[in-house]
Amino acid sequence: LQLNDKVAVVAAASRGLGRAVAEALAAEGARLAICSRDRGRITAAADAIRDATGSDVLALECDVTDPAAVARFAATVLDHYGTAHILFTNAGGPPPGSVLDFGADDYAAAVELNLLSTIRLVNAFLPAMQRQGWGRIVASTSISVKQPLPNLALSNVARAGVVAYIKSLSQRVAADNITANTVAPGYIMTERVDQLLDDRAAREERTPAEVREDLAGDIPARRIGRPDEFGALVAFLASEPAAYITGTTLLIDGGMYQGLM
Ligand code: NAD
């Protein structure tokens, strides 16, 4: 994928999808800067990735909802590596619940977590990409940007803005050899999905195994996705061969989305 020695910034990477992206990029030879809110957990993730791949991994504590922390994170990364080529924006998901369960403050918090964190990370790292005339931005969203999910109203609302932002950005920076895309996972088996499925089982008074079986049965691929499959997609979008793919939203959902486009 021609990622050798590229500097890749991966947000919210101590576990789950962010961790899988960090692992995939490191396996392709990229140097990493990763963050999450907890120093111990992000350091442990960095040690594991370094051991597995031999890549340089800078691990920093950063809550992506905190503007000052994002600015410190970017300053440290740019000071350490001198630039950044790839940015994967990511954060945790907002709490589950249906549309009328929440007030405006809850929606504002979700927008802060998923949309404004994306904008802050882009603002922090884009100038370095523009200076070198090469950049890849991949923003994590959800299948909910195509098809809202029941009981994930906060996520449905906040993530739609990420697609609009990344699309607008892609048009502005394409001529600088910078691509910007969003990835939209259906169900990928991470700790968060495990937790959401346990919650659903409790709500519906069913066993966790039944809920997982039913969910897999509703997916044309008949299974929940793997984090390494998600990491592989993002690594490709971040690569040189993906230079002409920009402003798009790629589903990774085992065929779960029901629409045509
Ligand atoms: P996860 O809970 O397993 O991992 C989330 C990671 O984000 C952890 O490393 C955590 O420390 C970090 N994090 C959370 N809030 C943060 C913050 N404010 N600042 C910095 N780091 C933070 O979740 P996941 O399954 O890997 O999902 C990642 C994102 O993708 C979430 O927003 C989730 O809602 C979304 N998503 C996941 C799936 C899926 O199938 N896994 C599907 C659709 C959307």
PDB file of C-alpha atoms and ligand atoms in Angstrom:
ATOM      1  CA  LEU A   1       0.000   0.000   0.000  1.00  0.00           C
ATOM      2  CA  GLN A   2       3.068   2.273  -0.091  1.00  0.00           C
ATOM      3  CA  LEU A   3       2.626   3.338   3.536  1.00  0.00           C
ATOM      4  CA  ASN A   4       6.233   2.790   4.603  1.00  0.00           C
ATOM      5  CA  ASP A   5       7.299   5.573   6.972  1.00  0.00           C
ATOM      6  CA  LYS A   6       4.078   7.543   6.513  1.00  0.00           C
ATOM      7  CA  VAL A   7       3.008   9.155   9.804  1.00  0.00           C
ATOM      8  CA  ALA A   8      -0.485   7.998  10.771  1.00  0.00           C
ATOM      9  CA  VAL A   9      -2.526   9.603  13.532  1.00  0.00           C
ATOM     10  CA  VAL A  10      -5.210   7.331  14.960  1.00  0.00           C
ATOM     11  CA  ALA A  11      -7.653   8.708  17.516  1.00  0.00           C
ATOM     12  CA  ALA A  12      -9.417   6.633  20.181  1.00  0.00           C
ATOM     13  CA  ALA A  13      -7.123   3.692  19.552  1.00  0.00           C
ATOM     14  CA  SER A  14      -6.717   1.797  22.836  1.00  0.00           C
ATOM     15  CA  ARG A  15      -9.276  -0.822  21.733  1.00  0.00           C
ATOM     16  CA  GLY A  16     -11.948  -1.601  19.174  1.00  0.00           C
ATOM     17  CA  LEU A  17     -12.022  -0.071  15.699  1.00  0.00           C
ATOM     18  CA  GLY A  18      -9.324   2.536  16.380  1.00  0.00           C
ATOM     19  CA  ARG A  19      -6.965  -0.143  17.662  1.00  0.00           C
ATOM     20  CA  ALA A  20      -7.658  -2.296  14.580  1.00  0.00           C
ATOM     21  CA  VAL A  21      -6.862   0.650  12.290  1.00  0.00           C
ATOM     22  CA  ALA A  22      -3.625   1.336  14.180  1.00  0.00           C
ATOM     23  CA  GLU A  23      -2.619  -2.317  13.842  1.00  0.00           C
ATOM     24  CA  ALA A  24      -3.405  -2.409  10.111  1.00  0.00           C
ATOM     25  CA  LEU A  25      -1.462   0.792   9.373  1.00  0.00           C
ATOM     26  CA  ALA A  26       1.530  -0.341  11.444  1.00  0.00           C
ATOM     27  CA  ALA A  27       1.521  -3.695   9.650  1.00  0.00           C
ATOM     28  CA  GLU A  28       1.837  -1.708   6.378  1.00  0.00           C
ATOM     29  CA  GLY A  29       4.908   0.086   7.709  1.00  0.00           C
ATOM     30  CA  ALA A  30       3.394   3.370   8.912  1.00  0.00           C
ATOM     31  CA  ARG A  31       4.723   5.195  11.964  1.00  0.00           C
ATOM     32  CA  LEU A  32       1.929   5.802  14.449  1.00  0.00           C
ATOM     33  CA  ALA A  33       0.693   8.423  16.843  1.00  0.00           C
ATOM     34  CA  ILE A  34      -2.250   7.037  18.798  1.00  0.00           C
ATOM     35  CA  CYS A  35      -4.377   8.435  21.585  1.00  0.00           C
ATOM     36  CA  SER A  36      -7.175   7.659  23.987  1.00  0.00           C
ATOM     37  CA  ARG A  37      -8.326   9.122  27.300  1.00  0.00           C
ATOM     38  CA  ASP A  38      -6.406   6.728  29.544  1.00  0.00           C
ATOM     39  CA  ARG A  39      -2.609   6.805  29.614  1.00  0.00           C
ATOM     40  CA  GLY A  40      -2.251   3.230  30.919  1.00  0.00           C
ATOM     41  CA  ARG A  41      -4.507   1.708  28.278  1.00  0.00           C
ATOM     42  CA  ILE A  42      -3.046   3.616  25.320  1.00  0.00           C
ATOM     43  CA  THR A  43       0.505   2.793  26.452  1.00  0.00           C
ATOM     44  CA  ALA A  44      -0.407  -0.904  26.670  1.00  0.00           C
ATOM     45  CA  ALA A  45      -1.909  -0.763  23.147  1.00  0.00           C
ATOM     46  CA  ALA A  46       1.237   0.926  21.829  1.00  0.00           C
ATOM     47  CA  ASP A  47       3.503  -1.695  23.416  1.00  0.00           C
ATOM     48  CA  ALA A  48       1.473  -4.505  21.840  1.00  0.00           C
ATOM     49  CA  ILE A  49       1.492  -2.891  18.369  1.00  0.00           C
ATOM     50  CA  ARG A  50       5.217  -2.153  18.577  1.00  0.00           C
ATOM     51  CA  ASP A  51       5.948  -5.764  19.593  1.00  0.00           C
ATOM     52  CA  ALA A  52       3.798  -7.162  16.784  1.00  0.00           C
ATOM     53  CA  THR A  53       5.002  -4.916  13.950  1.00  0.00           C
ATOM     54  CA  GLY A  54       8.277  -3.231  14.958  1.00  0.00           C
ATOM     55  CA  SER A  55       6.736   0.139  14.029  1.00  0.00           C
ATOM     56  CA  ASP A  56       7.357   3.422  15.841  1.00  0.00           C
ATOM     57  CA  VAL A  57       4.336   4.132  18.039  1.00  0.00           C
ATOM     58  CA  LEU A  58       3.885   7.368  19.972  1.00  0.00           C
ATOM     59  CA  ALA A  59       1.123   6.897  22.571  1.00  0.00           C
ATOM     60  CA  LEU A  60      -0.514   9.944  24.112  1.00  0.00           C
ATOM     61  CA  GLU A  61      -3.388  10.663  26.442  1.00  0.00           C
ATOM     62  CA  CYS A  62      -6.050  12.816  24.756  1.00  0.00           C
ATOM     63  CA  ASP A  63      -9.785  13.199  25.226  1.00  0.00           C
ATOM     64  CA  VAL A  64     -10.904  14.210  21.736  1.00  0.00           C
ATOM     65  CA  THR A  65     -13.830  16.210  23.161  1.00  0.00           C
ATOM     66  CA  ASP A  66     -11.367  18.552  24.902  1.00  0.00           C
ATOM     67  CA  PRO A  67     -10.118  21.253  22.480  1.00  0.00           C
ATOM     68  CA  ALA A  68      -6.998  22.015  24.558  1.00  0.00           C
ATOM     69  CA  ALA A  69      -6.111  18.319  24.750  1.00  0.00           C
ATOM     70  CA  VAL A  70      -6.450  17.934  20.958  1.00  0.00           C
ATOM     71  CA  ALA A  71      -4.209  20.976  20.423  1.00  0.00           C
ATOM     72  CA  ARG A  72      -1.584  19.507  22.824  1.00  0.00           C
ATOM     73  CA  PHE A  73      -1.847  16.112  21.123  1.00  0.00           C
ATOM     74  CA  ALA A  74      -1.277  17.618  17.673  1.00  0.00           C
ATOM     75  CA  ALA A  75       1.609  19.793  18.852  1.00  0.00           C
ATOM     76  CA  THR A  76       3.348  16.780  20.425  1.00  0.00           C
ATOM     77  CA  VAL A  77       2.844  14.583  17.350  1.00  0.00           C
ATOM     78  CA  LEU A  78       4.038  17.256  14.900  1.00  0.00           C
ATOM     79  CA  ASP A  79       7.020  18.045  17.099  1.00  0.00           C
ATOM     80  CA  HIS A  80       7.937  14.354  17.364  1.00  0.00           C
ATOM     81  CA  TYR A  81       7.506  13.287  13.715  1.00  0.00           C
ATOM     82  CA  GLY A  82       7.710  16.663  11.966  1.00  0.00           C
ATOM     83  CA  THR A  83       4.492  16.023   9.998  1.00  0.00           C
ATOM     84  CA  ALA A  84       1.396  13.847   9.648  1.00  0.00           C
ATOM     85  CA  HIS A  85       0.230  12.073   6.475  1.00  0.00           C
ATOM     86  CA  ILE A  86      -2.795  10.095   7.604  1.00  0.00           C
ATOM     87  CA  LEU A  87      -5.558  10.956  10.084  1.00  0.00           C
ATOM     88  CA  PHE A  88      -8.205   8.521  11.320  1.00  0.00           C
ATOM     89  CA  THR A  89     -10.808  10.381  13.367  1.00  0.00           C
ATOM     90  CA  ASN A  90     -12.680   8.340  15.934  1.00  0.00           C
ATOM     91  CA  ALA A  91     -14.225   8.541  19.408  1.00  0.00           C
ATOM     92  CA  GLY A  92     -16.498   6.469  21.609  1.00  0.00           C
ATOM     93  CA  GLY A  93     -20.174   6.195  20.814  1.00  0.00           C
ATOM     94  CA  PRO A  94     -22.921   8.122  22.625  1.00  0.00           C
ATOM     95  CA  PRO A  95     -25.283   6.208  24.948  1.00  0.00           C
ATOM     96  CA  PRO A  96     -28.125   4.173  23.410  1.00  0.00           C
ATOM     97  CA  GLY A  97     -31.739   5.324  23.552  1.00  0.00           C
ATOM     98  CA  SER A  98     -34.604   6.273  21.249  1.00  0.00           C
ATOM     99  CA  VAL A  99     -35.259   9.686  19.767  1.00  0.00           C
ATOM    100  CA  LEU A 100     -37.591  11.052  22.472  1.00  0.00           C
ATOM    101  CA  ASP A 101     -35.504   9.742  25.366  1.00  0.00           C
ATOM    102  CA  PHE A 102     -33.114  12.678  25.065  1.00  0.00           C
ATOM    103  CA  GLY A 103     -33.134  16.442  25.456  1.00  0.00           C
ATOM    104  CA  ALA A 104     -31.171  19.040  23.514  1.00  0.00           C
ATOM    105  CA  ASP A 105     -28.211  18.842  25.931  1.00  0.00           C
ATOM    106  CA  ASP A 106     -27.826  15.134  25.210  1.00  0.00           C
ATOM    107  CA  TYR A 107     -27.800  15.828  21.467  1.00  0.00           C
ATOM    108  CA  ALA A 108     -25.254  18.610  22.010  1.00  0.00           C
ATOM    109  CA  ALA A 109     -22.981  16.201  23.918  1.00  0.00           C
ATOM    110  CA  ALA A 110     -23.221  13.645  21.100  1.00  0.00           C
ATOM    111  CA  VAL A 111     -22.365  16.304  18.508  1.00  0.00           C
ATOM    112  CA  GLU A 112     -19.386  17.301  20.658  1.00  0.00           C
ATOM    113  CA  LEU A 113     -18.235  13.675  20.917  1.00  0.00           C
ATOM    114  CA  ASN A 114     -18.591  12.593  17.290  1.00  0.00           C
ATOM    115  CA  LEU A 115     -18.785  15.697  15.048  1.00  0.00           C
ATOM    116  CA  LEU A 116     -16.809  18.451  16.746  1.00  0.00           C
ATOM    117  CA  SER A 117     -14.006  16.052  17.713  1.00  0.00           C
ATOM    118  CA  THR A 118     -13.649  15.210  14.006  1.00  0.00           C
ATOM    119  CA  ILE A 119     -13.489  18.880  13.037  1.00  0.00           C
ATOM    120  CA  ARG A 120     -10.935  19.673  15.744  1.00  0.00           C
ATOM    121  CA  LEU A 121      -8.671  16.793  14.733  1.00  0.00           C
ATOM    122  CA  VAL A 122      -8.847  17.791  11.067  1.00  0.00           C
ATOM    123  CA  ASN A 123      -8.104  21.431  11.878  1.00  0.00           C
ATOM    124  CA  ALA A 124      -5.087  20.358  13.915  1.00  0.00           C
ATOM    125  CA  PHE A 125      -3.496  18.056  11.324  1.00  0.00           C
ATOM    126  CA  LEU A 126      -4.637  19.393   7.933  1.00  0.00           C
ATOM    127  CA  PRO A 127      -2.066  22.242   7.717  1.00  0.00           C
ATOM    128  CA  ALA A 128       0.807  19.711   7.834  1.00  0.00           C
ATOM    129  CA  MET A 129      -0.821  17.694   5.032  1.00  0.00           C
ATOM    130  CA  GLN A 130      -1.315  20.846   2.944  1.00  0.00           C
ATOM    131  CA  ARG A 131       2.322  21.846   3.434  1.00  0.00           C
ATOM    132  CA  GLN A 132       3.588  18.518   2.082  1.00  0.00           C
ATOM    133  CA  GLY A 133       0.887  18.194  -0.616  1.00  0.00           C
ATOM    134  CA  TRP A 134      -0.178  14.713   0.504  1.00  0.00           C
ATOM    135  CA  GLY A 135      -2.791  13.607   2.994  1.00  0.00           C
ATOM    136  CA  ARG A 136      -5.407  10.991   3.787  1.00  0.00           C
ATOM    137  CA  ILE A 137      -8.291  11.679   6.170  1.00  0.00           C
ATOM    138  CA  VAL A 138     -10.646   8.865   7.093  1.00  0.00           C
ATOM    139  CA  ALA A 139     -13.497   9.588   9.503  1.00  0.00           C
ATOM    140  CA  SER A 140     -15.252   6.848  11.409  1.00  0.00           C
ATOM    141  CA  THR A 141     -19.059   6.980  11.378  1.00  0.00           C
ATOM    142  CA  SER A 142     -21.670   4.223  11.241  1.00  0.00           C
ATOM    143  CA  ILE A 143     -24.144   2.526   8.912  1.00  0.00           C
ATOM    144  CA  SER A 144     -26.613   4.865  10.656  1.00  0.00           C
ATOM    145  CA  VAL A 145     -25.550   7.647   8.250  1.00  0.00           C
ATOM    146  CA  LYS A 146     -27.331   5.676   5.516  1.00  0.00           C
ATOM    147  CA  GLN A 147     -30.020   4.009   7.578  1.00  0.00           C
ATOM    148  CA  PRO A 148     -30.775   5.253  11.128  1.00  0.00           C
ATOM    149  CA  LEU A 149     -30.582   2.522  13.753  1.00  0.00           C
ATOM    150  CA  PRO A 150     -33.378   2.010  16.258  1.00  0.00           C
ATOM    151  CA  ASN A 151     -32.333   2.874  19.823  1.00  0.00           C
ATOM    152  CA  LEU A 152     -29.199   4.777  18.725  1.00  0.00           C
ATOM    153  CA  ALA A 153     -30.798   8.189  18.165  1.00  0.00           C
ATOM    154  CA  LEU A 154     -27.873  10.242  19.493  1.00  0.00           C
ATOM    155  CA  SER A 155     -25.476   8.427  17.198  1.00  0.00           C
ATOM    156  CA  ASN A 156     -27.861   8.695  14.212  1.00  0.00           C
ATOM    157  CA  VAL A 157     -28.042  12.471  14.584  1.00  0.00           C
ATOM    158  CA  ALA A 158     -24.429  13.309  15.425  1.00  0.00           C
ATOM    159  CA  ARG A 159     -22.834  11.174  12.714  1.00  0.00           C
ATOM    160  CA  ALA A 160     -24.838  12.579   9.819  1.00  0.00           C
ATOM    161  CA  GLY A 161     -22.961  15.847  10.332  1.00  0.00           C
ATOM    162  CA  VAL A 162     -19.625  14.045  10.016  1.00  0.00           C
ATOM    163  CA  VAL A 163     -20.513  12.911   6.492  1.00  0.00           C
ATOM    164  CA  ALA A 164     -21.552  16.432   5.487  1.00  0.00           C
ATOM    165  CA  TYR A 165     -18.368  17.885   6.950  1.00  0.00           C
ATOM    166  CA  ILE A 166     -16.022  15.349   5.340  1.00  0.00           C
ATOM    167  CA  LYS A 167     -17.764  15.684   1.972  1.00  0.00           C
ATOM    168  CA  SER A 168     -17.401  19.484   2.099  1.00  0.00           C
ATOM    169  CA  LEU A 169     -13.779  19.134   3.190  1.00  0.00           C
ATOM    170  CA  SER A 170     -12.976  16.670   0.405  1.00  0.00           C
ATOM    171  CA  GLN A 171     -14.036  19.174  -2.236  1.00  0.00           C
ATOM    172  CA  ARG A 172     -11.885  21.897  -0.696  1.00  0.00           C
ATOM    173  CA  VAL A 173      -8.655  19.861  -0.355  1.00  0.00           C
ATOM    174  CA  ALA A 174      -8.733  17.435  -3.315  1.00  0.00           C
ATOM    175  CA  ALA A 175      -6.449  19.610  -5.432  1.00  0.00           C
ATOM    176  CA  ASP A 176      -3.834  19.489  -2.636  1.00  0.00           C
ATOM    177  CA  ASN A 177      -3.580  15.694  -3.107  1.00  0.00           C
ATOM    178  CA  ILE A 178      -5.514  15.158   0.118  1.00  0.00           C
ATOM    179  CA  THR A 179      -8.441  12.739   0.218  1.00  0.00           C
ATOM    180  CA  ALA A 180     -11.200  12.742   2.828  1.00  0.00           C
ATOM    181  CA  ASN A 181     -13.636   9.865   3.197  1.00  0.00           C
ATOM    182  CA  THR A 182     -15.933   8.350   5.777  1.00  0.00           C
ATOM    183  CA  VAL A 183     -16.263   4.695   6.681  1.00  0.00           C
ATOM    184  CA  ALA A 184     -19.596   3.381   7.890  1.00  0.00           C
ATOM    185  CA  PRO A 185     -19.451   0.094   9.785  1.00  0.00           C
ATOM    186  CA  GLY A 186     -22.507  -2.075  10.347  1.00  0.00           C
ATOM    187  CA  TYR A 187     -21.706  -4.479  13.174  1.00  0.00           C
ATOM    188  CA  ILE A 188     -18.032  -5.158  13.895  1.00  0.00           C
ATOM    189  CA  MET A 189     -17.355  -7.232  17.014  1.00  0.00           C
ATOM    190  CA  THR A 190     -15.679  -4.861  19.478  1.00  0.00           C
ATOM    191  CA  GLU A 191     -16.154  -4.327  23.217  1.00  0.00           C
ATOM    192  CA  ARG A 192     -18.778  -1.646  22.496  1.00  0.00           C
ATOM    193  CA  VAL A 193     -20.843  -3.938  20.267  1.00  0.00           C
ATOM    194  CA  ASP A 194     -20.578  -6.702  22.869  1.00  0.00           C
ATOM    195  CA  GLN A 195     -21.969  -4.261  25.434  1.00  0.00           C
ATOM    196  CA  LEU A 196     -24.770  -3.007  23.142  1.00  0.00           C
ATOM    197  CA  LEU A 197     -25.844  -6.597  22.452  1.00  0.00           C
ATOM    198  CA  ASP A 198     -25.808  -7.457  26.164  1.00  0.00           C
ATOM    199  CA  ASP A 199     -27.969  -4.356  26.802  1.00  0.00           C
ATOM    200  CA  ARG A 200     -30.381  -5.445  24.094  1.00  0.00           C
ATOM    201  CA  ALA A 201     -30.604  -8.950  25.567  1.00  0.00           C
ATOM    202  CA  ALA A 202     -31.430  -7.506  29.001  1.00  0.00           C
ATOM    203  CA  ARG A 203     -34.039  -5.128  27.525  1.00  0.00           C
ATOM    204  CA  GLU A 204     -35.705  -7.874  25.538  1.00  0.00           C
ATOM    205  CA  GLU A 205     -35.362 -10.458  28.345  1.00  0.00           C
ATOM    206  CA  ARG A 206     -33.459 -12.850  26.088  1.00  0.00           C
ATOM    207  CA  THR A 207     -30.076 -14.547  26.385  1.00  0.00           C
ATOM    208  CA  PRO A 208     -27.026 -12.760  24.928  1.00  0.00           C
ATOM    209  CA  ALA A 209     -26.413 -15.783  22.652  1.00  0.00           C
ATOM    210  CA  GLU A 210     -29.934 -15.554  21.165  1.00  0.00           C
ATOM    211  CA  VAL A 211     -29.504 -11.860  20.423  1.00  0.00           C
ATOM    212  CA  ARG A 212     -26.153 -12.460  18.673  1.00  0.00           C
ATOM    213  CA  GLU A 213     -27.577 -15.319  16.623  1.00  0.00           C
ATOM    214  CA  ASP A 214     -30.583 -13.240  15.533  1.00  0.00           C
ATOM    215  CA  LEU A 215     -28.397 -10.303  14.585  1.00  0.00           C
ATOM    216  CA  ALA A 216     -26.070 -12.482  12.489  1.00  0.00           C
ATOM    217  CA  GLY A 217     -29.158 -14.007  10.830  1.00  0.00           C
ATOM    218  CA  ASP A 218     -30.282 -10.528   9.715  1.00  0.00           C
ATOM    219  CA  ILE A 219     -26.939  -9.813   8.007  1.00  0.00           C
ATOM    220  CA  PRO A 220     -26.602 -11.240   4.467  1.00  0.00           C
ATOM    221  CA  ALA A 221     -23.048 -12.400   5.294  1.00  0.00           C
ATOM    222  CA  ARG A 222     -24.572 -14.279   8.295  1.00  0.00           C
ATOM    223  CA  ARG A 223     -21.948 -13.006  10.685  1.00  0.00           C
ATOM    224  CA  ILE A 224     -20.769  -9.946  12.568  1.00  0.00           C
ATOM    225  CA  GLY A 225     -17.652  -8.325  11.069  1.00  0.00           C
ATOM    226  CA  ARG A 226     -14.112  -8.557  12.431  1.00  0.00           C
ATOM    227  CA  PRO A 227     -12.030  -5.540  13.525  1.00  0.00           C
ATOM    228  CA  ASP A 228      -9.166  -6.577  11.214  1.00  0.00           C
ATOM    229  CA  GLU A 229     -11.561  -6.360   8.228  1.00  0.00           C
ATOM    230  CA  PHE A 230     -12.361  -2.791   9.221  1.00  0.00           C
ATOM    231  CA  GLY A 231      -8.647  -2.009   9.682  1.00  0.00           C
ATOM    232  CA  ALA A 232      -7.888  -3.324   6.196  1.00  0.00           C
ATOM    233  CA  LEU A 233     -10.485  -1.005   4.609  1.00  0.00           C
ATOM    234  CA  VAL A 234      -9.115   2.062   6.356  1.00  0.00           C
ATOM    235  CA  ALA A 235      -5.517   1.134   5.502  1.00  0.00           C
ATOM    236  CA  PHE A 236      -6.506   0.942   1.836  1.00  0.00           C
ATOM    237  CA  LEU A 237      -8.265   4.334   1.912  1.00  0.00           C
ATOM    238  CA  ALA A 238      -5.143   5.753   3.567  1.00  0.00           C
ATOM    239  CA  SER A 239      -2.858   4.386   0.876  1.00  0.00           C
ATOM    240  CA  GLU A 240      -1.269   5.766  -2.286  1.00  0.00           C
ATOM    241  CA  PRO A 241      -3.339   3.482  -4.587  1.00  0.00           C
ATOM    242  CA  ALA A 242      -6.550   5.059  -3.151  1.00  0.00           C
ATOM    243  CA  ALA A 243      -5.516   8.527  -4.367  1.00  0.00           C
ATOM    244  CA  TYR A 244      -8.602   9.003  -6.575  1.00  0.00           C
ATOM    245  CA  ILE A 245     -11.169   7.956  -3.929  1.00  0.00           C
ATOM    246  CA  THR A 246     -12.436  11.026  -2.108  1.00  0.00           C
ATOM    247  CA  GLY A 247     -15.637  12.504  -0.712  1.00  0.00           C
ATOM    248  CA  THR A 248     -17.264   9.115  -0.416  1.00  0.00           C
ATOM    249  CA  THR A 249     -18.787   7.011   2.352  1.00  0.00           C
ATOM    250  CA  LEU A 250     -17.856   3.347   2.324  1.00  0.00           C
ATOM    251  CA  LEU A 251     -20.078   0.856   4.082  1.00  0.00           C
ATOM    252  CA  ILE A 252     -18.509  -2.175   5.719  1.00  0.00           C
ATOM    253  CA  ASP A 253     -21.529  -4.153   6.850  1.00  0.00           C
ATOM    254  CA  GLY A 254     -21.670  -7.659   5.349  1.00  0.00           C
ATOM    255  CA  GLY A 255     -24.500  -6.455   3.086  1.00  0.00           C
ATOM    256  CA  MET A 256     -26.730  -5.260   5.947  1.00  0.00           C
ATOM    257  CA  TYR A 257     -27.717  -1.902   4.403  1.00  0.00           C
ATOM    258  CA  GLN A 258     -30.987  -2.327   2.522  1.00  0.00           C
ATOM    259  CA  GLY A 259     -30.883   0.676   0.140  1.00  0.00           C
ATOM    260  CA  LEU A 260     -29.591   0.870  -3.432  1.00  0.00           C
ATOM    261  CA  MET A 261     -27.072   3.722  -3.016  1.00  0.00           C
TER     262      MET A 261
HETATM  263  P1  NAD B   1     -15.089   0.819  21.704  1.00  0.00           P
HETATM  264  O1  NAD B   1     -15.921   1.339  22.822  1.00  0.00           O
HETATM  265  O2  NAD B   1     -14.764  -0.639  21.689  1.00  0.00           O
HETATM  266  O3  NAD B   1     -13.730   1.648  21.614  1.00  0.00           O
HETATM  267  C1  NAD B   1     -13.756   3.029  21.694  1.00  0.00           C
HETATM  268  C2  NAD B   1     -12.357   3.597  21.835  1.00  0.00           C
HETATM  269  O4  NAD B   1     -12.488   5.003  21.886  1.00  0.00           O
HETATM  270  C3  NAD B   1     -11.628   3.207  23.095  1.00  0.00           C
HETATM  271  O5  NAD B   1     -10.269   3.082  22.769  1.00  0.00           O
HETATM  272  C4  NAD B   1     -11.838   4.398  24.016  1.00  0.00           C
HETATM  273  O6  NAD B   1     -10.820   4.544  24.968  1.00  0.00           O
HETATM  274  C5  NAD B   1     -11.786   5.521  23.015  1.00  0.00           C
HETATM  275  N1  NAD B   1     -12.484   6.743  23.386  1.00  0.00           N
HETATM  276  C6  NAD B   1     -13.783   6.855  23.734  1.00  0.00           C
HETATM  277  N2  NAD B   1     -14.091   8.154  23.942  1.00  0.00           N
HETATM  278  C7  NAD B   1     -12.956   8.870  23.720  1.00  0.00           C
HETATM  279  C8  NAD B   1     -12.647  10.244  23.786  1.00  0.00           C
HETATM  280  N3  NAD B   1     -13.558  11.157  24.158  1.00  0.00           N
HETATM  281  N4  NAD B   1     -11.389  10.647  23.496  1.00  0.00           N
HETATM  282  C9  NAD B   1     -10.460   9.731  23.146  1.00  0.00           C
HETATM  283  N5  NAD B   1     -10.694   8.421  23.074  1.00  0.00           N
HETATM  284  C10 NAD B   1     -11.941   7.981  23.358  1.00  0.00           C
HETATM  285  O7  NAD B   1     -15.890   1.221  20.389  1.00  0.00           O
HETATM  286  P2  NAD B   1     -15.726   0.709  18.862  1.00  0.00           P
HETATM  287  O8  NAD B   1     -16.665  -0.402  18.618  1.00  0.00           O
HETATM  288  O9  NAD B   1     -14.298   0.567  18.535  1.00  0.00           O
HETATM  289  O10 NAD B   1     -16.354   1.946  18.079  1.00  0.00           O
HETATM  290  C11 NAD B   1     -15.617   3.112  17.764  1.00  0.00           C
HETATM  291  C12 NAD B   1     -16.602   4.125  17.229  1.00  0.00           C
HETATM  292  O11 NAD B   1     -17.287   3.566  16.092  1.00  0.00           O
HETATM  293  C13 NAD B   1     -17.679   4.458  18.240  1.00  0.00           C
HETATM  294  O12 NAD B   1     -18.058   5.794  18.091  1.00  0.00           O
HETATM  295  C14 NAD B   1     -18.817   3.536  17.824  1.00  0.00           C
HETATM  296  O13 NAD B   1     -20.066   4.029  18.234  1.00  0.00           O
HETATM  297  C15 NAD B   1     -18.672   3.549  16.313  1.00  0.00           C
HETATM  298  N6  NAD B   1     -19.283   2.411  15.657  1.00  0.00           N
HETATM  299  C16 NAD B   1     -18.879   1.158  15.914  1.00  0.00           C
HETATM  300  C17 NAD B   1     -19.477   0.090  15.272  1.00  0.00           C
HETATM  301  C18 NAD B   1     -19.056  -1.317  15.518  1.00  0.00           C
HETATM  302  O14 NAD B   1     -19.663  -2.210  14.946  1.00  0.00           O
HETATM  303  N7  NAD B   1     -18.061  -1.574  16.335  1.00  0.00           N
HETATM  304  C19 NAD B   1     -20.509   0.317  14.357  1.00  0.00           C
HETATM  305  C20 NAD B   1     -20.895   1.614  14.102  1.00  0.00           C
HETATM  306  C21 NAD B   1     -20.262   2.668  14.749  1.00  0.00           C
END
